[in-house]
Structures are given as C-alpha cells and as structure tokens.
Amino acid sequence: EVQLVQSGAEVKKPGESLKISCKGSGYSFTNYWIGWVRQMPGKGLEWMGIIYPGDSDTRYSPSFQGQVTISADKSISTAYLQWSSLKASDTAIYYCTRHDNYYHPGGYWGQGTLVTVSS
Amino acid sequence: IVLTQSPGTLSLSPGERATLSCRASQSVTSSYLAWYQQKPGQAPRLLIYDASSRATGVPDRFSGSGSGTDFTLTISRLEPEDFAVYYCQQHGSSRTFGQGTKVEIK
C-alpha cells in the first residue's frame, strides 16, 4: 500500500528555520516524482514544486523559487521542504503528493503538516 | 496559465446534477487538466486527470470533459458525501490550481 507520512505540526517564530518531511512507503521511492502543495488558512491550493528522488531533479513554481528548498534523501525514502527564515505568511498546511510520472498526478497525498509562524 | 473556476459556490440538493466549470487563460497542453475534491480537515482527493480519465476508485457519477481552454466536472447525482470544495489543476509544466468551487447543500 502506497503511503506518504508527513512530520508533525510545527510552531515557529519569524526568522527561524524549518525542515518538514514526507516519508514514502509501499513503492519504489526513487522512481516517482514528489510534489509539495501549500494551503493557507481558509484558502485554496498552491503548487510549490516537485522533485524526482532518483536524481534530485527539482522544479519550482515561480512563486516559490528562492523562498523554499525542496530536497530528498533516497536512502530513507524521505522528501523535505525547508525554509531558512520563516515569515508569518508561511503559516499554512503543507501537503506532499506522489505523482505517477512527471506530468500525471498519482492520487497519493500525505496527511498534511500544519506550520504556524507567530511571534 | 491562470485557471478560473465558476461558480464560486453551487447550492444544490442531494440527487441533483452539479456542473462545475474551469476556464484556462491559454490552451492546456495535451488536456492535462485534473479535478480534486477536498473536504474540511482532509487532504485533496484526485478525481479526474487528463480532463476525462477517472482516478482509481472514483465513482462513475463523476465525469470530466473539455479541451483547450474550457473544462467541466459533472456530478450526475449528488450524494451527501459529495458536498465539498472542488479544484481544477493543469498538470502540465506549471501545475497551477483554480481557486475552487464550493458545492454546498441547499
């Protein structure tokens, strides 16, 4: 059974750094693209970027380029989303999602990680 | 590509037909258009990809159609569990989402 299990909720202060994770299981982690999606409180879905864990090929949405870093450690089947300096506007739920291939969504989603940034 | 969904809210009764629209600012490559359902407190669920292909396990009351810049999600007869927010997404290179349509109980 394909599963994506994300790390738990985080509460951080503005300016702090953060790395959240998404662990894949039940499939060959290196062979499928993993994407990240943001959902701000009460708002819609925003595409952030995507990574191929096999070779760490990463593509970012222009809106998120330079704002976050997407990475993966294939040895432990885990993808990451990280910030070097959080802002209050980064408060959101972040979802990871596995694709069937670069162009096709696979229908598998993590449970979401709530990140709260507040002074 | 900017995706614009309409209406913003659809008020219907169980058993009625729901028709949701998604219009793209330019032609969607290869009809790479997906539809998702999201309920409160849950991750999105993939319903449709490639404009008209149902994802695994999705009931056949959900259907997608369209090409180019105009796409439609139709729910033939609304079940109580279908009341939710629906998003379209172009799943080519830029993967932008529409702003969502809320289907609520009338």
CSV table of C-alpha atoms in Angstrom, one decimal:
chain,number,residue,atom,x,y,z
A,1,GLU,CA,0.0,0.0,0.0
A,2,VAL,CA,1.4,3.4,-1.0
A,3,GLN,CA,1.7,5.7,1.9
A,4,LEU,CA,3.1,9.2,2.4
A,5,VAL,CA,3.5,10.1,6.1
A,6,GLN,CA,4.4,13.7,6.9
A,7,SER,CA,6.1,15.1,10.0
A,8,GLY,CA,4.0,16.7,12.8
A,9,ALA,CA,2.8,20.2,13.3
A,10,GLU,CA,5.3,22.9,14.0
A,11,VAL,CA,5.1,26.2,15.8
A,12,LYS,CA,7.9,28.6,15.0
A,13,LYS,CA,8.8,32.3,15.3
A,14,PRO,CA,9.5,34.6,12.4
A,15,GLY,CA,13.1,34.3,11.2
A,16,GLU,CA,13.5,30.7,12.4
A,17,SER,CA,14.4,27.9,10.1
A,18,LEU,CA,12.4,24.8,9.5
A,19,LYS,CA,12.5,21.5,7.6
A,20,ILE,CA,9.4,19.3,7.3
A,21,SER,CA,9.4,15.8,5.9
A,22,CYS,CA,7.4,13.3,3.8
A,23,LYS,CA,8.2,9.6,4.1
A,24,GLY,CA,7.1,7.4,1.3
A,25,SER,CA,6.5,3.6,1.7
A,26,GLY,CA,4.9,0.8,-0.3
A,27,TYR,CA,6.6,1.7,-3.6
A,28,SER,CA,9.9,2.4,-5.1
A,29,PHE,CA,10.6,5.9,-3.7
A,30,THR,CA,13.3,6.7,-6.3
A,31,ASN,CA,11.1,6.2,-9.3
A,32,TYR,CA,8.3,8.7,-8.7
A,33,TRP,CA,8.1,12.5,-8.5
A,34,ILE,CA,7.0,14.0,-5.2
A,35,GLY,CA,5.3,17.4,-5.2
A,36,TRP,CA,4.6,20.0,-2.4
A,37,VAL,CA,1.4,22.0,-2.2
A,38,ARG,CA,0.6,24.9,0.2
A,39,GLN,CA,-2.8,25.7,1.6
A,40,MET,CA,-3.0,28.9,3.6
A,41,PRO,CA,-5.8,29.1,6.3
A,42,GLY,CA,-9.2,29.1,4.7
A,43,LYS,CA,-7.7,29.4,1.2
A,44,GLY,CA,-7.1,27.3,-1.9
A,45,LEU,CA,-4.3,25.1,-3.1
A,46,GLU,CA,-1.0,26.4,-4.4
A,47,TRP,CA,1.6,24.4,-6.3
A,48,MET,CA,5.1,24.8,-4.8
A,49,GLY,CA,7.4,22.5,-6.6
A,50,ILE,CA,8.4,18.9,-7.4
A,51,ILE,CA,11.4,16.6,-7.0
A,52,TYR,CA,12.5,13.3,-8.5
A,53,PRO,CA,14.2,11.5,-5.7
A,54,GLY,CA,16.2,9.3,-8.1
A,55,ASP,CA,18.5,12.1,-9.1
A,56,SER,CA,17.1,15.0,-7.1
A,57,ASP,CA,16.0,16.9,-10.2
A,58,THR,CA,13.9,19.7,-8.7
A,59,ARG,CA,11.5,22.2,-10.3
A,60,TYR,CA,9.9,25.1,-8.5
A,61,SER,CA,6.8,27.2,-9.1
A,62,PRO,CA,8.0,30.8,-9.9
A,63,SER,CA,6.0,31.9,-6.9
A,64,PHE,CA,8.1,29.8,-4.5
A,65,GLN,CA,11.5,29.8,-6.3
A,66,GLY,CA,14.1,31.2,-3.8
A,67,GLN,CA,11.6,31.1,-0.9
A,68,VAL,CA,11.8,27.4,-0.1
A,69,THR,CA,14.1,24.4,-0.8
A,70,ILE,CA,12.9,21.0,-1.8
A,71,SER,CA,15.2,18.0,-1.3
A,72,ALA,CA,15.1,14.3,-0.9
A,73,ASP,CA,17.1,11.5,0.8
A,74,LYS,CA,16.5,8.4,-1.2
A,75,SER,CA,18.3,6.3,1.4
A,76,ILE,CA,15.5,6.8,3.8
A,77,SER,CA,12.7,7.4,1.3
A,78,THR,CA,12.0,10.9,2.5
A,79,ALA,CA,11.4,14.2,0.8
A,80,TYR,CA,11.8,17.5,2.5
A,81,LEU,CA,10.6,21.1,2.4
A,82,GLN,CA,12.6,23.7,4.1
A,83,TRP,CA,12.8,27.4,5.0
A,84,SER,CA,15.8,29.3,6.1
A,85,SER,CA,13.9,32.3,7.5
A,86,LEU,CA,10.2,31.8,8.2
A,87,LYS,CA,7.6,34.6,7.9
A,88,ALA,CA,4.2,34.9,9.4
A,89,SER,CA,2.8,34.5,5.8
A,90,ASP,CA,4.3,31.0,5.7
A,91,THR,CA,1.6,29.8,8.1
A,92,ALA,CA,-0.3,27.1,6.2
A,93,ILE,CA,-0.8,23.4,5.8
A,94,TYR,CA,1.7,21.8,3.5
A,95,TYR,CA,1.0,18.6,1.7
A,96,CYS,CA,3.2,16.3,-0.2
A,97,THR,CA,1.8,14.3,-3.1
A,98,ARG,CA,3.3,11.5,-5.2
A,99,HIS,CA,3.0,11.6,-9.0
A,100,ASP,CA,2.6,8.7,-11.4
A,101,ASN,CA,5.1,10.4,-13.7
A,102,TYR,CA,6.3,14.0,-14.3
A,103,TYR,CA,3.0,15.0,-15.9
A,104,HIS,CA,0.5,12.9,-14.2
A,105,PRO,CA,-0.8,13.2,-10.6
A,106,GLY,CA,-0.8,9.8,-8.8
A,107,GLY,CA,-3.5,10.5,-6.4
A,108,TYR,CA,-1.4,9.8,-3.3
A,109,TRP,CA,-1.2,12.5,-0.7
A,110,GLY,CA,0.3,12.9,2.7
A,111,GLN,CA,-1.9,13.9,5.7
A,112,GLY,CA,-0.5,17.5,5.7
A,113,THR,CA,1.8,19.3,8.1
A,114,LEU,CA,0.5,22.5,9.8
A,115,VAL,CA,3.1,25.1,10.1
A,116,THR,CA,2.3,28.1,12.4
A,117,VAL,CA,4.7,31.1,12.4
A,118,SER,CA,3.9,33.6,15.1
A,119,SER,CA,5.9,35.8,17.4
B,1,ILE,CA,-1.7,29.6,-17.2
B,2,VAL,CA,-4.4,31.0,-14.9
B,3,LEU,CA,-7.4,28.8,-14.2
B,4,THR,CA,-10.7,30.4,-13.3
B,5,GLN,CA,-13.4,28.3,-11.7
B,6,SER,CA,-17.1,29.1,-11.7
B,7,PRO,CA,-19.3,29.4,-9.9
B,8,GLY,CA,-17.6,30.2,-6.6
B,9,THR,CA,-20.4,28.4,-4.7
B,10,LEU,CA,-23.0,26.0,-6.0
B,11,SER,CA,-26.0,25.4,-3.8
B,12,LEU,CA,-27.8,22.1,-4.7
B,13,SER,CA,-29.8,19.3,-3.1
B,14,PRO,CA,-28.8,15.7,-2.9
B,15,GLY,CA,-29.8,13.9,-6.1
B,16,GLU,CA,-29.3,17.0,-8.3
B,17,ARG,CA,-26.8,17.3,-11.1
B,18,ALA,CA,-23.7,19.5,-10.5
B,19,THR,CA,-21.8,21.2,-13.3
B,20,LEU,CA,-18.5,22.9,-12.4
B,21,SER,CA,-16.5,25.0,-14.9
B,22,CYS,CA,-12.8,25.6,-15.2
B,23,ARG,CA,-11.5,28.1,-17.8
B,24,ALA,CA,-7.9,28.5,-18.7
B,25,SER,CA,-6.2,31.7,-19.8
B,26,GLN,CA,-4.5,29.7,-22.6
B,27,SER,CA,-4.8,26.3,-24.1
B,28,VAL,CA,-4.0,23.5,-21.7
B,29,THR,CA,-1.3,21.2,-23.2
B,30,SER,CA,-2.5,17.7,-24.0
B,31,SER,CA,-5.6,18.3,-22.0
B,32,TYR,CA,-3.5,17.9,-18.8
B,33,LEU,CA,-6.4,19.0,-16.6
B,34,ALA,CA,-7.2,17.4,-13.3
B,35,TRP,CA,-10.0,17.8,-10.7
B,36,TYR,CA,-9.7,17.3,-7.0
B,37,GLN,CA,-12.2,17.1,-4.2
B,38,GLN,CA,-11.4,18.4,-0.7
B,39,LYS,CA,-13.4,18.0,2.4
B,40,PRO,CA,-12.7,20.0,5.6
B,41,GLY,CA,-9.7,18.7,7.5
B,42,GLN,CA,-8.7,16.3,4.7
B,43,ALA,CA,-6.1,16.2,2.0
B,44,PRO,CA,-7.3,16.7,-1.6
B,45,ARG,CA,-8.5,13.6,-3.4
B,46,LEU,CA,-7.8,13.2,-7.1
B,47,LEU,CA,-11.0,12.6,-9.1
B,48,ILE,CA,-10.1,13.2,-12.8
B,49,TYR,CA,-6.9,13.6,-14.8
B,50,ASP,CA,-6.2,14.1,-18.5
B,51,ALA,CA,-9.6,16.1,-18.5
B,52,SER,CA,-11.7,12.9,-18.6
B,53,SER,CA,-10.0,9.9,-17.0
B,54,ARG,CA,-11.4,8.9,-13.6
B,55,ALA,CA,-8.8,8.1,-10.9
B,56,THR,CA,-8.8,4.7,-9.3
B,57,GLY,CA,-11.9,4.1,-7.1
B,58,VAL,CA,-13.8,7.2,-8.1
B,59,PRO,CA,-17.5,6.6,-8.7
B,60,ASP,CA,-18.8,6.9,-12.2
B,61,ARG,CA,-21.2,9.7,-11.2
B,62,PHE,CA,-18.1,11.9,-11.5
B,63,SER,CA,-17.2,12.8,-15.1
B,64,GLY,CA,-14.8,15.3,-16.7
B,65,SER,CA,-14.9,16.8,-20.2
B,66,GLY,CA,-13.4,19.6,-22.2
B,67,SER,CA,-10.3,20.5,-24.1
B,68,GLY,CA,-8.3,23.6,-25.0
B,69,THR,CA,-9.4,26.3,-22.5
B,70,ASP,CA,-12.8,25.1,-21.3
B,71,PHE,CA,-13.3,22.1,-19.0
B,72,THR,CA,-16.2,20.8,-16.9
B,73,LEU,CA,-16.6,18.5,-14.0
B,74,THR,CA,-20.1,16.9,-13.8
B,75,ILE,CA,-21.5,15.1,-10.8
B,76,SER,CA,-24.6,13.3,-12.2
B,77,ARG,CA,-26.5,12.8,-9.0
B,78,LEU,CA,-25.1,14.4,-5.8
B,79,GLU,CA,-24.7,12.1,-2.9
B,80,PRO,CA,-24.4,13.5,0.7
B,81,GLU,CA,-20.6,12.8,0.7
B,82,ASP,CA,-20.1,14.9,-2.5
B,83,PHE,CA,-20.6,18.2,-0.7
B,84,ALA,CA,-17.1,19.6,-0.7
B,85,VAL,CA,-14.8,22.0,-2.4
B,86,TYR,CA,-13.6,21.1,-5.9
B,87,TYR,CA,-10.4,22.4,-7.5
B,88,CYS,CA,-9.1,22.1,-11.1
B,89,GLN,CA,-5.4,21.9,-11.8
B,90,GLN,CA,-3.5,21.9,-15.0
B,91,HIS,CA,-0.9,19.1,-14.6
B,92,GLY,CA,1.5,20.0,-17.3
B,93,SER,CA,4.6,22.0,-16.6
B,94,SER,CA,3.3,24.8,-14.3
B,95,ARG,CA,0.6,22.8,-12.4
B,96,THR,CA,-1.5,25.8,-11.3
B,97,PHE,CA,-4.7,25.3,-9.4
B,98,GLY,CA,-8.0,27.1,-9.9
B,99,GLN,CA,-9.4,29.0,-6.9
B,100,GLY,CA,-12.1,26.3,-6.1
B,101,THR,CA,-15.8,25.8,-6.3
B,102,LYS,CA,-17.7,25.0,-3.1
B,103,VAL,CA,-20.6,22.6,-3.5
B,104,GLU,CA,-23.0,23.2,-0.6
B,105,ILE,CA,-26.3,21.7,0.5
B,106,LYS,CA,-29.2,23.9,-0.5
